[in-house]
Structure formats: structure tokens, C-alpha cells
mmCIF file of C-alpha atoms in Angstrom:
data_model
loop_
_atom_site.group_PDB
_atom_site.id
_atom_site.type_symbol
_atom_site.label_atom_id
_atom_site.label_comp_id
_atom_site.label_asym_id
_atom_site.label_seq_id
_atom_site.Cartn_x
_atom_site.Cartn_y
_atom_site.Cartn_z
ATOM 1 C CA MET A 17 -26.544 -4.016 -25.556
ATOM 2 C CA ASN A 18 -28.190 -5.030 -28.697
ATOM 3 C CA VAL A 19 -30.482 -3.043 -30.400
ATOM 4 C CA GLY A 20 -33.709 -4.651 -31.560
ATOM 5 C CA PHE A 21 -33.617 -6.352 -34.827
ATOM 6 C CA SER A 22 -35.834 -8.660 -36.906
ATOM 7 C CA LEU A 23 -35.139 -12.276 -37.844
ATOM 8 C CA CYS A 24 -33.949 -11.615 -41.754
ATOM 9 C CA SER A 25 -34.369 -14.056 -44.686
ATOM 10 C CA GLN A 26 -31.369 -16.571 -45.201
ATOM 11 C CA ASP A 27 -30.816 -15.241 -48.915
ATOM 12 C CA SER A 28 -27.610 -13.214 -47.727
ATOM 13 C CA GLY A 29 -26.182 -13.436 -51.135
ATOM 14 C CA SER A 30 -22.719 -15.087 -52.200
ATOM 15 C CA GLU A 31 -20.547 -12.906 -50.120
ATOM 16 C CA THR A 32 -21.287 -14.565 -46.762
ATOM 17 C CA HIS A 33 -21.502 -17.936 -48.183
ATOM 18 C CA ARG A 34 -18.176 -18.139 -49.616
ATOM 19 C CA ILE A 35 -17.183 -20.195 -46.452
ATOM 20 C CA ALA A 36 -19.231 -23.126 -46.146
ATOM 21 C CA PRO A 37 -21.940 -22.909 -43.580
ATOM 22 C CA SER A 38 -20.872 -23.941 -39.856
ATOM 23 C CA PRO A 39 -22.822 -23.806 -36.424
ATOM 24 C CA VAL A 40 -19.486 -21.454 -35.549
ATOM 25 C CA VAL A 41 -19.793 -17.924 -36.328
ATOM 26 C CA HIS A 42 -16.668 -15.509 -36.738
ATOM 27 C CA VAL A 43 -17.565 -12.001 -35.074
ATOM 28 C CA ARG A 44 -15.659 -9.000 -36.037
ATOM 29 C CA GLY A 45 -15.737 -5.292 -35.032
ATOM 30 C CA LEU A 46 -16.449 -5.536 -31.433
ATOM 31 C CA CYS A 47 -15.666 -2.658 -29.069
ATOM 32 C CA GLU A 48 -12.758 -2.892 -26.493
ATOM 33 C CA SER A 49 -15.477 -3.322 -23.359
ATOM 34 C CA VAL A 50 -17.218 -6.069 -24.933
ATOM 35 C CA VAL A 51 -17.621 -9.292 -22.667
ATOM 36 C CA GLU A 52 -19.259 -12.924 -23.357
ATOM 37 C CA ALA A 53 -22.518 -11.844 -21.701
ATOM 38 C CA ASP A 54 -22.824 -9.432 -24.562
ATOM 39 C CA LEU A 55 -22.535 -11.551 -27.556
ATOM 40 C CA VAL A 56 -24.859 -14.060 -25.717
ATOM 41 C CA GLU A 57 -27.509 -11.358 -25.010
ATOM 42 C CA ALA A 58 -27.274 -9.672 -28.429
ATOM 43 C CA LEU A 59 -27.185 -13.160 -30.816
ATOM 44 C CA GLU A 60 -29.345 -15.906 -28.442
ATOM 45 C CA LYS A 61 -32.244 -14.720 -30.559
ATOM 46 C CA PHE A 62 -31.120 -16.576 -33.305
ATOM 47 C CA GLY A 63 -30.663 -19.879 -31.335
ATOM 48 C CA ASN A 64 -29.245 -21.365 -28.555
ATOM 49 C CA ILE A 65 -25.589 -20.712 -27.918
ATOM 50 C CA CYS A 66 -23.455 -23.449 -26.548
ATOM 51 C CA TYR A 67 -19.986 -21.763 -26.509
ATOM 52 C CA VAL A 68 -18.346 -18.334 -26.794
ATOM 53 C CA MET A 69 -14.292 -17.631 -27.364
ATOM 54 C CA MET A 70 -13.136 -14.239 -27.043
ATOM 55 C CA MET A 71 -10.346 -12.733 -28.859
ATOM 56 C CA PRO A 72 -10.176 -9.460 -27.175
ATOM 57 C CA PHE A 73 -6.603 -8.175 -28.661
ATOM 58 C CA LYS A 74 -8.414 -8.733 -32.101
ATOM 59 C CA ARG A 75 -11.855 -7.433 -31.011
ATOM 60 C CA GLN A 76 -13.334 -10.460 -32.430
ATOM 61 C CA ALA A 77 -15.016 -13.627 -31.137
ATOM 62 C CA LEU A 78 -16.050 -16.894 -32.055
ATOM 63 C CA VAL A 79 -19.544 -17.932 -31.090
ATOM 64 C CA GLU A 80 -20.897 -21.570 -31.424
ATOM 65 C CA PHE A 81 -24.663 -22.205 -31.788
ATOM 66 C CA GLU A 82 -26.038 -25.727 -31.240
ATOM 67 C CA GLU A 83 -27.548 -25.615 -34.757
ATOM 68 C CA VAL A 84 -26.372 -24.534 -37.929
ATOM 69 C CA GLN A 85 -29.650 -23.020 -38.749
ATOM 70 C CA SER A 86 -28.976 -20.438 -35.935
ATOM 71 C CA ALA A 87 -25.854 -19.796 -37.389
ATOM 72 C CA ASP A 88 -27.460 -19.224 -40.690
ATOM 73 C CA ARG A 89 -29.904 -16.647 -39.659
ATOM 74 C CA CYS A 90 -27.216 -14.621 -37.637
ATOM 75 C CA VAL A 91 -24.944 -14.628 -40.908
ATOM 76 C CA ALA A 92 -28.083 -13.501 -42.906
ATOM 77 C CA CYS A 93 -29.221 -10.861 -40.794
ATOM 78 C CA GLY A 94 -25.888 -9.469 -40.110
ATOM 79 C CA SER A 95 -25.244 -9.206 -43.734
ATOM 80 C CA GLN A 96 -28.858 -7.288 -44.408
ATOM 81 C CA GLU A 97 -29.067 -4.639 -41.574
ATOM 82 C CA PRO A 98 -26.720 -4.061 -38.718
ATOM 83 C CA VAL A 99 -26.702 -5.734 -35.445
ATOM 84 C CA TYR A 100 -25.255 -4.192 -32.217
ATOM 85 C CA ILE A 101 -23.248 -5.767 -29.927
ATOM 86 C CA ALA A 102 -22.652 -3.733 -26.678
ATOM 87 C CA GLY A 103 -23.636 -0.469 -28.754
ATOM 88 C CA GLN A 104 -21.445 -1.157 -31.600
ATOM 89 C CA GLN A 105 -22.284 -2.509 -35.021
ATOM 90 C CA ALA A 106 -20.755 -5.780 -35.497
ATOM 91 C CA TYR A 107 -19.967 -8.031 -38.795
ATOM 92 C CA PHE A 108 -20.360 -11.959 -38.969
ATOM 93 C CA ASN A 109 -19.242 -14.662 -41.363
ATOM 94 C CA TYR A 110 -18.961 -18.437 -40.631
ATOM 95 C CA SER A 111 -15.858 -19.862 -39.309
ATOM 96 C CA THR A 112 -14.016 -22.514 -41.002
ATOM 97 C CA SER A 113 -13.981 -24.268 -37.804
ATOM 98 C CA LYS A 114 -17.063 -26.680 -37.124
ATOM 99 C CA ARG A 115 -16.636 -26.694 -33.225
ATOM 100 C CA ILE A 116 -14.497 -24.280 -30.944
ATOM 101 C CA THR A 117 -11.817 -26.074 -29.229
ATOM 102 C CA ARG A 118 -12.893 -26.082 -25.532
ATOM 103 C CA PRO A 119 -10.358 -26.474 -22.471
ATOM 104 C CA THR A 120 -10.252 -29.951 -20.883
ATOM 105 C CA ASN A 121 -14.127 -30.566 -19.895
ATOM 106 C CA ALA A 122 -15.009 -27.074 -20.363
ATOM 107 C CA ASP A 123 -18.592 -28.317 -21.048
ATOM 108 C CA ASP A 124 -18.774 -30.025 -17.682
ATOM 109 C CA PRO A 125 -19.776 -27.284 -15.057
ATOM 110 C CA ASN A 126 -18.536 -30.055 -12.359
ATOM 111 C CA SER A 127 -15.300 -30.243 -14.072
ATOM 112 C CA GLY A 128 -13.877 -27.360 -16.111
ATOM 113 C CA ASN A 129 -10.632 -25.986 -15.416
ATOM 114 C CA LYS A 130 -9.054 -24.356 -12.619
ATOM 115 C CA VAL A 131 -6.897 -21.877 -14.663
ATOM 116 C CA LEU A 132 -7.961 -18.927 -16.034
ATOM 117 C CA LEU A 133 -6.446 -16.668 -18.905
ATOM 118 C CA LEU A 134 -6.579 -13.153 -18.481
ATOM 119 C CA SER A 135 -6.356 -10.627 -21.177
ATOM 120 C CA ILE A 136 -5.754 -7.201 -19.738
ATOM 121 C CA GLN A 137 -7.047 -4.540 -22.196
ATOM 122 C CA ASN A 138 -5.917 -0.630 -21.825
ATOM 123 C CA PRO A 139 -3.195 -1.481 -19.193
ATOM 124 C CA LEU A 140 -2.456 2.444 -18.156
ATOM 125 C CA TYR A 141 -0.953 1.008 -15.097
ATOM 126 C CA PRO A 142 1.673 -1.870 -14.274
ATOM 127 C CA ILE A 143 0.270 -5.358 -14.134
ATOM 128 C CA THR A 144 2.088 -7.634 -11.462
ATOM 129 C CA THR A 145 1.384 -10.678 -9.813
ATOM 130 C CA ASP A 146 0.582 -8.900 -6.611
ATOM 131 C CA VAL A 147 -1.888 -6.841 -8.252
ATOM 132 C CA LEU A 148 -3.499 -10.135 -9.794
ATOM 133 C CA TYR A 149 -3.228 -11.816 -6.635
ATOM 134 C CA THR A 150 -4.834 -8.943 -4.692
ATOM 135 C CA VAL A 151 -7.982 -8.947 -7.409
ATOM 136 C CA CYS A 152 -8.348 -12.749 -7.450
ATOM 137 C CA ASN A 153 -7.963 -14.284 -4.158
ATOM 138 C CA PRO A 154 -10.476 -12.815 -2.264
ATOM 139 C CA ILE A 155 -13.013 -14.831 -4.629
ATOM 140 C CA GLY A 156 -10.712 -18.149 -4.340
ATOM 141 C CA ASN A 157 -7.799 -18.851 -3.105
ATOM 142 C CA VAL A 158 -5.016 -18.764 -6.050
ATOM 143 C CA LEU A 159 -1.987 -20.857 -6.003
ATOM 144 C CA ARG A 160 0.100 -19.798 -9.010
ATOM 145 C CA ILE A 161 0.251 -16.754 -11.552
ATOM 146 C CA VAL A 162 2.298 -16.392 -14.537
ATOM 147 C CA ILE A 163 2.027 -13.032 -16.562
ATOM 148 C CA PHE A 164 3.339 -12.941 -20.246
ATOM 149 C CA LYS A 165 3.367 -10.811 -23.135
ATOM 150 C CA ARG A 166 1.829 -12.084 -26.074
ATOM 151 C CA ASN A 167 -0.714 -10.276 -27.992
ATOM 152 C CA GLY A 168 -0.526 -7.387 -25.147
ATOM 153 C CA ILE A 169 -0.297 -8.307 -21.466
ATOM 154 C CA GLN A 170 -1.866 -11.822 -20.634
ATOM 155 C CA ALA A 171 -1.696 -13.928 -17.424
ATOM 156 C CA MET A 172 -2.570 -17.196 -16.201
ATOM 157 C CA VAL A 173 -4.053 -17.580 -12.765
ATOM 158 C CA GLU A 174 -4.473 -21.203 -11.425
ATOM 159 C CA PHE A 175 -6.622 -21.474 -8.500
ATOM 160 C CA GLU A 176 -7.214 -24.161 -5.950
ATOM 161 C CA SER A 177 -10.487 -25.636 -7.305
ATOM 162 C CA ILE A 178 -12.478 -25.651 -10.297
ATOM 163 C CA GLN A 179 -15.144 -24.284 -8.455
ATOM 164 C CA ASN A 180 -13.083 -21.030 -7.535
ATOM 165 C CA ALA A 181 -12.158 -20.127 -10.955
ATOM 166 C CA GLN A 182 -15.622 -20.506 -12.058
ATOM 167 C CA LYS A 183 -16.330 -18.143 -9.462
ATOM 168 C CA ALA A 184 -13.712 -15.874 -10.365
ATOM 169 C CA LYS A 185 -14.391 -15.711 -14.161
ATOM 170 C CA ALA A 186 -18.095 -14.939 -13.450
ATOM 171 C CA ALA A 187 -17.348 -11.913 -11.077
ATOM 172 C CA LEU A 188 -14.367 -10.328 -12.862
ATOM 173 C CA ASN A 189 -14.690 -10.966 -16.471
ATOM 174 C CA GLY A 190 -15.172 -7.663 -18.072
ATOM 175 C CA ALA A 191 -14.323 -5.674 -14.777
ATOM 176 C CA ASP A 192 -11.801 -2.934 -14.704
ATOM 177 C CA ILE A 193 -8.750 -3.438 -12.221
ATOM 178 C CA TYR A 194 -8.526 0.448 -12.048
ATOM 179 C CA ALA A 195 -11.459 2.727 -12.856
ATOM 180 C CA GLY A 196 -11.715 3.149 -16.799
ATOM 181 C CA CYS A 197 -8.813 0.930 -17.641
ATOM 182 C CA CYS A 198 -7.011 -2.258 -17.111
ATOM 183 C CA THR A 199 -10.118 -4.244 -18.172
ATOM 184 C CA LEU A 200 -10.207 -7.873 -17.635
ATOM 185 C CA LYS A 201 -11.170 -10.373 -20.158
ATOM 186 C CA ILE A 202 -11.295 -13.662 -18.691
ATOM 187 C CA GLU A 203 -11.485 -17.418 -20.608
ATOM 188 C CA TYR A 204 -10.659 -20.990 -19.317
ATOM 189 C CA ALA A 205 -6.968 -21.692 -20.148
ATOM 190 C CA ARG A 206 -5.834 -24.831 -21.856
ATOM 191 C CA PRO A 207 -3.336 -25.881 -19.129
ATOM 192 C CA SER A 208 -4.687 -27.518 -16.118
ATOM 193 C CA ARG A 209 -2.060 -26.640 -14.112
ATOM 194 C CA LEU A 210 0.692 -24.064 -14.442
ATOM 195 C CA ASN A 211 4.464 -25.135 -14.484
ATOM 196 C CA VAL A 212 6.420 -22.555 -12.842
ATOM 197 C CA ILE A 213 10.443 -22.398 -13.219
ATOM 198 C CA ARG A 214 11.364 -19.538 -10.777
ATOM 199 C CA ASN A 215 9.929 -17.432 -8.254
ATOM 200 C CA ASP A 216 9.746 -13.655 -8.735
ATOM 201 C CA ASN A 217 7.700 -10.605 -8.771
ATOM 202 C CA ASP A 218 7.023 -11.102 -12.741
ATOM 203 C CA ILE A 219 6.062 -15.181 -12.605
ATOM 204 C CA THR A 220 4.578 -16.297 -9.556
ATOM 205 C CA VAL A 221 3.286 -15.411 -6.015
ATOM 206 C CA GLU A 222 4.178 -18.525 -4.163
ATOM 207 C CA ARG A 223 6.807 -16.566 -2.156
ATOM 208 C CA GLY A 224 6.445 -14.068 0.755
ATOM 209 C CA LYS A 225 3.556 -14.983 2.758
ATOM 210 C CA GLY A 226 4.443 -12.825 5.598
ATOM 211 C CA ARG A 227 4.880 -9.294 6.050
ATOM 212 C CA GLN A 228 4.578 -8.292 2.347
ATOM 213 C CA ARG A 229 1.133 -10.098 1.835
ATOM 214 C CA GLN A 230 -0.204 -8.684 4.903
ATOM 215 C CA ALA A 231 0.223 -5.221 3.438
ATOM 216 C CA ILE A 232 -1.046 -6.172 0.080
ATOM 217 C CA LEU A 233 -4.262 -7.384 1.530
ATOM 218 C CA GLY A 234 -4.744 -4.420 3.674
ATOM 219 C CA GLU A 235 -4.191 -5.911 7.024
ATOM 220 C CA HIS A 236 -2.302 -3.951 9.823
ATOM 221 C CA PRO A 237 1.611 -4.783 9.093
ATOM 222 C CA SER A 238 2.793 -2.818 12.422
ATOM 223 C CA SER A 239 3.509 -6.018 14.170
ATOM 224 C CA TYR A 240 5.811 -7.138 10.950
ATOM 225 C CA SER A 241 8.213 -4.231 11.106
ATOM 226 C CA ASP A 242 11.631 -5.231 11.879
ATOM 227 C CA ASN A 243 13.660 -2.146 11.920
ATOM 228 C CA GLY A 244 11.314 0.757 12.306
ATOM 229 C CA TYR A 245 11.575 2.191 8.857
ATOM 230 C CA GLY A 246 8.887 2.040 6.322
ATOM 231 C CA HIS A 247 8.867 -0.818 3.536
ATOM 232 C CA VAL A 248 5.956 -2.908 3.331
ATOM 233 C CA SER A 249 5.063 -2.185 -1.329
ATOM 234 C CA LYS A 250 6.384 -3.247 -4.820
ATOM 235 C CA GLN A 251 2.993 -2.180 -6.343
ATOM 236 C CA HIS A 252 3.141 0.874 -8.362
ATOM 237 C CA ALA A 253 -0.419 2.102 -7.746
ATOM 238 C CA VAL A 254 -3.401 1.790 -5.405
ATOM 239 C CA ILE A 255 -6.214 -0.631 -6.242
ATOM 240 C CA PRO A 256 -9.490 1.168 -5.323
ATOM 241 C CA SER A 257 -11.407 -1.985 -4.865
ATOM 242 C CA GLN A 258 -9.200 -2.746 -1.799
ATOM 243 C CA VAL A 259 -10.205 -0.151 0.744
ATOM 244 C CA PHE A 260 -10.286 -0.636 4.212
ATOM 245 C CA GLU A 261 -10.996 1.433 7.628
ATOM 246 C CA LEU A 262 -8.000 2.561 9.426
ATOM 247 C CA GLU A 263 -7.878 2.213 13.385
ATOM 248 C CA ASP A 264 -8.964 5.634 13.616
ATOM 249 C CA GLY A 265 -11.848 5.396 11.485
ATOM 250 C CA SER A 266 -10.594 6.999 8.240
ATOM 251 C CA SER A 267 -10.521 5.506 4.944
ATOM 252 C CA SER A 268 -7.384 3.940 3.957
ATOM 253 C CA TYR A 269 -7.471 5.272 0.481
ATOM 254 C CA LYS A 270 -7.802 8.669 -1.169
ATOM 255 C CA ASP A 271 -7.247 9.708 -4.784
ATOM 256 C CA PHE A 272 -5.078 12.929 -5.282
ATOM 257 C CA ALA A 273 -5.164 12.570 -8.842
ATOM 258 C CA MET A 274 -6.936 15.810 -9.675
ATOM 259 C CA THR A 275 -5.252 17.988 -6.330
ATOM 260 C CA ARG A 276 -3.036 20.822 -7.371
ATOM 261 C CA ASN A 277 -0.542 19.553 -5.257
ATOM 262 C CA ASN A 278 -0.173 16.778 -7.247
ATOM 263 C CA ARG A 279 3.133 17.430 -9.605
ATOM 264 C CA PHE A 280 3.055 14.100 -11.589
ATOM 265 C CA THR A 281 -0.246 14.390 -13.369
ATOM 266 C CA SER A 282 1.410 14.153 -16.771
ATOM 267 C CA ALA A 283 4.528 12.838 -18.143
ATOM 268 C CA GLY A 284 5.892 16.144 -19.143
ATOM 269 C CA GLN A 285 4.988 17.286 -15.511
ATOM 270 C CA ALA A 286 6.686 14.455 -13.679
ATOM 271 C CA SER A 287 9.701 14.856 -15.881
ATOM 272 C CA LYS A 288 10.660 18.175 -14.257
ATOM 273 C CA ASN A 289 10.551 16.549 -10.857
ATOM 274 C CA ILE A 290 13.390 14.716 -9.142
ATOM 275 C CA ILE A 291 12.246 11.587 -7.245
ATOM 276 C CA GLN A 292 14.732 11.506 -4.080
ATOM 277 C CA PRO A 293 14.849 8.652 -1.815
ATOM 278 C CA PRO A 294 14.311 9.041 1.995
ATOM 279 C CA SER A 295 17.017 11.374 3.623
ATOM 280 C CA CYS A 296 17.400 12.486 7.290
ATOM 281 C CA VAL A 297 17.452 16.354 5.624
ATOM 282 C CA LEU A 298 14.293 17.696 4.516
ATOM 283 C CA HIS A 299 13.965 20.756 2.304
ATOM 284 C CA PHE A 300 11.184 23.166 3.394
ATOM 285 C CA TYR A 301 9.533 26.237 1.519
ATOM 286 C CA ASN A 302 6.524 28.284 0.984
ATOM 287 C CA VAL A 303 7.015 29.658 4.880
ATOM 288 C CA PRO A 304 6.370 33.135 5.462
ATOM 289 C CA PRO A 305 9.213 35.305 6.607
ATOM 290 C CA CYS A 306 8.209 35.959 10.125
ATOM 291 C CA ILE A 307 8.618 32.125 10.930
ATOM 292 C CA SER A 308 11.509 31.664 13.099
ATOM 293 C CA GLU A 309 13.415 28.132 13.978
ATOM 294 C CA ASP A 310 11.897 28.420 17.346
ATOM 295 C CA ASP A 311 8.223 28.682 15.403
ATOM 296 C CA LEU A 312 8.959 25.451 13.217
ATOM 297 C CA GLN A 313 10.415 23.616 16.266
ATOM 298 C CA ARG A 314 7.342 24.335 18.129
ATOM 299 C CA LEU A 315 5.258 23.271 15.510
ATOM 300 C CA CYS A 316 6.676 19.930 15.338
ATOM 301 C CA THR A 317 6.079 19.671 19.324
ATOM 302 C CA GLU A 318 2.667 20.369 19.022
ATOM 303 C CA HIS A 319 1.910 17.698 16.775
ATOM 304 C CA GLY A 320 4.071 15.194 18.460
ATOM 305 C CA VAL A 321 6.545 14.458 16.142
ATOM 306 C CA PRO A 322 10.496 14.566 16.285
ATOM 307 C CA GLY A 323 12.210 17.866 16.363
ATOM 308 C CA PHE A 324 14.979 18.822 14.047
ATOM 309 C CA SER A 325 18.778 19.024 15.292
ATOM 310 C CA LYS A 326 19.964 21.391 12.820
ATOM 311 C CA TYR A 327 18.416 24.326 10.842
ATOM 312 C CA LYS A 328 19.379 26.440 7.804
ATOM 313 C CA VAL A 329 17.669 28.864 6.191
ATOM 314 C CA PHE A 330 18.458 30.124 2.354
ATOM 315 C CA ASP A 331 19.256 33.732 1.550
ATOM 316 C CA ALA A 332 16.041 35.371 0.156
ATOM 317 C CA LYS A 333 15.144 38.338 -2.262
ATOM 318 C CA PRO A 334 14.160 41.365 -0.377
ATOM 319 C CA SER A 335 11.058 41.377 -2.227
ATOM 320 C CA SER A 336 10.481 37.647 -1.626
ATOM 321 C CA LYS A 337 7.233 36.639 0.290
ATOM 322 C CA THR A 338 8.188 33.332 1.546
ATOM 323 C CA ILE A 339 11.340 31.802 3.038
ATOM 324 C CA SER A 340 13.066 27.746 2.409
ATOM 325 C CA GLY A 341 15.663 26.218 4.094
ATOM 326 C CA LEU A 342 16.756 22.583 5.147
ATOM 327 C CA LEU A 343 15.981 20.600 8.412
ATOM 328 C CA GLU A 344 18.003 17.895 9.742
ATOM 329 C CA PHE A 345 16.876 15.305 11.842
ATOM 330 C CA ASP A 346 18.467 12.440 14.009
ATOM 331 C CA SER A 347 17.208 9.783 11.395
ATOM 332 C CA LYS A 348 15.402 9.001 8.247
ATOM 333 C CA THR A 349 12.611 7.693 10.290
ATOM 334 C CA HIS A 350 12.158 10.787 12.239
ATOM 335 C CA ALA A 351 12.244 13.056 8.799
ATOM 336 C CA VAL A 352 9.734 10.570 7.374
ATOM 337 C CA GLU A 353 7.450 11.066 10.300
ATOM 338 C CA VAL A 354 7.392 15.027 10.156
ATOM 339 C CA LEU A 355 7.178 14.948 6.179
ATOM 340 C CA THR A 356 4.324 12.568 6.837
ATOM 341 C CA VAL A 357 2.337 14.595 9.367
ATOM 342 C CA LEU A 358 3.396 18.296 8.532
ATOM 343 C CA ASN A 359 3.853 18.353 4.810
ATOM 344 C CA HIS A 360 1.040 20.717 3.456
ATOM 345 C CA TYR A 361 0.395 22.047 6.931
ATOM 346 C CA GLN A 362 -1.607 25.574 6.778
ATOM 347 C CA ILE A 363 0.404 28.072 8.414
ATOM 348 C CA ARG A 364 -1.589 31.135 9.509
ATOM 349 C CA ILE A 365 -0.270 34.351 10.438
ATOM 350 C CA PRO A 366 -2.033 37.381 12.292
ATOM 351 C CA ASN A 367 -3.871 39.534 9.965
ATOM 352 C CA GLY A 368 -2.678 37.319 6.875
ATOM 353 C CA SER A 369 -5.854 36.832 4.354
ATOM 354 C CA ASN A 370 -4.695 33.280 3.261
ATOM 355 C CA PRO A 371 -2.578 30.576 5.207
ATOM 356 C CA TYR A 372 0.647 29.552 3.643
ATOM 357 C CA THR A 373 1.022 25.822 2.799
ATOM 358 C CA LEU A 374 4.122 24.428 4.400
ATOM 359 C CA LYS A 375 5.941 22.183 1.737
ATOM 360 C CA LEU A 376 8.377 19.653 2.930
ATOM 361 C CA CYS A 377 10.299 17.213 0.586
ATOM 362 C CA PHE A 378 13.555 15.294 1.078
ATOM 363 C CA SER A 379 16.926 16.941 0.257
ATOM 364 C CA THR A 380 19.730 15.857 -1.871
ATOM 365 C CA SER A 381 21.889 16.782 1.118
ATOM 366 C CA SER A 382 22.629 14.066 3.518
ATOM 367 C CA HIS A 383 23.643 16.491 6.364
ATOM 368 C CA LEU A 384 23.941 20.077 6.655
#
């Protein structure tokens, strides 16, 4: 937000007038989080603003005033005392342009452009067409998405109508896809239609409209399963805004980022862990020595999950307070179900002060 300031005299010295006066002002020194609304709010006291063009990766912008006198006041005041935009001091000079180039019919609210240019700042998580589709499509029907790397990560999104694009720009400009990162800076693109030369995960969403899209939008995917195995995602992260209620009334989203059981909170920790694909053999550990094979089999029965067909316990040191071993199931599906239900199950023993947390993970062994 801008801090109050007075309208200063137009005698700003030769430094700011090296470029001939223009109704277009070049703004520098912007913070990453600034959006068009912040510029308008801070600078409209100098005069009516007719257009703003953001240059987010340069932390700059162009602001076009209706009259050159308004630009004069902006440049003059900025050279004499601080002008703050979104809490950070900005710097002003005349642009060499007399008018900002607009997309086709951008000044006409009934015309405009149905293609938006999205610049993603601070992209800590992967940005895919699926992610952008999930964010944009609830506002208006998305036809095509193109992602490219130029001045950082950018994308063009074509909507079904100009009105949908206008709504999306108003709703999403300055918003974070994920909390505190992947911030969207949105402008109207110059092309009025996207030409997509091939369909894949990095180019367009005009492909799977069945099982995959149902899962992305949070609808129940059970009727789309064709072989009983889990699939249903290409996304590398969950978008917190796309939360819905499951059939049992619980939330579909839970953040495990700060839990002590998360072994991937940093790159260093992640490098010490082996990401193992699903197997019909589970490795169990952190189990009290008094727990037998029958006890583990009974645990599966009590929780309504498939029992294991083979059991192996590893030799432990006499002083060890826990045991570990392997459990083989009839299929990967059974192993996945058991891991989903029983991983981190609290095992309590008589006269024990604290419970043992059962740990399960997929084994590198395919059979015992």
C-alpha cells in the first residue's frame, strides 16, 4: 500500500528530464508481490491512469496516464521524496514510448482478449498444464494452455470467451497457487488464439477428458478404475485451494510438511531416502519384540485389510528394543492397502509408557 505523499513541484531537475516528457512513466524497484492494483492505488493521485503493463521478472512496470501533466507530477514527486508501492520505494522516469502497446482491442471491455499471459514468480513447485488447468478452469472454460520458459516460467491460457478471461485476470492476478509461492502475474496476451503443435503434459490440456481430469478436479475416481491398481496423478504437489469433502465427511487435504514423520523436508534429508516403487513385499520396523507373526496377522484382520502370505523377521541385537522384518502379500494392491491403513499405527503394549509407531514401506525385494 502506498504511504501518503504531497503533490510536489514539477521542478525535478535535469536528471529526470533527460528523456522527453511522455504520458507513459517507467516504474522501477518494485517488489515481487506488486500487482496492477497496487500501482493504480499509489499513483492515481497524480491523475487518471488509462493502462498498466507489468514486467514482473524485471520488477518494473509501465504506467500510462491520460495526460502528460499527470506523468510530470509523478516523475517530479518521485525524484524529490519517496513514493511507496506495496510497501517498497519505487523510482520513476519518463518512458521512451508515448503509448503502451495493447493487445487487440484491450481498451474495449466488451472486446479484449481471451488469451492471458501468466508469469509465475517464485516457482518452488513444478508448474504443469494440469496445475494451471485446475486453477483457471473453475473460473471459465479453458481451451488451451501453453507453458514456456522465457524470463522465468510463463504460460498462455486461452479461455472460451473474453468474459471468462477478464474474470480470471481479476480473480487470480497476484494470487499464490501454493501458499507463499508460485505467485501469478497476469496480463492480456498479444495473440488472440493459441496454436498448439502437439499435445503433451508440457504443452496443452486438450487431451485426456476422462479418468485423469476427474481426479484433478477432485471428483470421485472409483468408477474410472480399470484394474484395481492406484494410478489417477501427474501432479507433483497438491493445490490446497482444491479441497473437497470425502464420503466419510473428512477433508481430502492434509498438510504433512511439518510432521516429524516427513523424511523429505529438505533436499539433504530427501537424498538419504530411497524412493521405492510399489511392491508386494512390505518392510516393517519399529515393532516391539513381544509382537509375533500372529499378532501382526490379527492386526490386519481387525482393520479389514488383506493378510500377508509370508513373514520374515530380521535378527536383532539382544539390546534392541524393536524388531523389523518383511511381509509378503498376494499382490501389490493388497500391499498398498495395508500400507495405507496401518502405516504409523500406534501399537500399545501392557505396562508400556509410550506406544510404538509401526512403520511400513515398500521393500526392494519382490518375493521372500
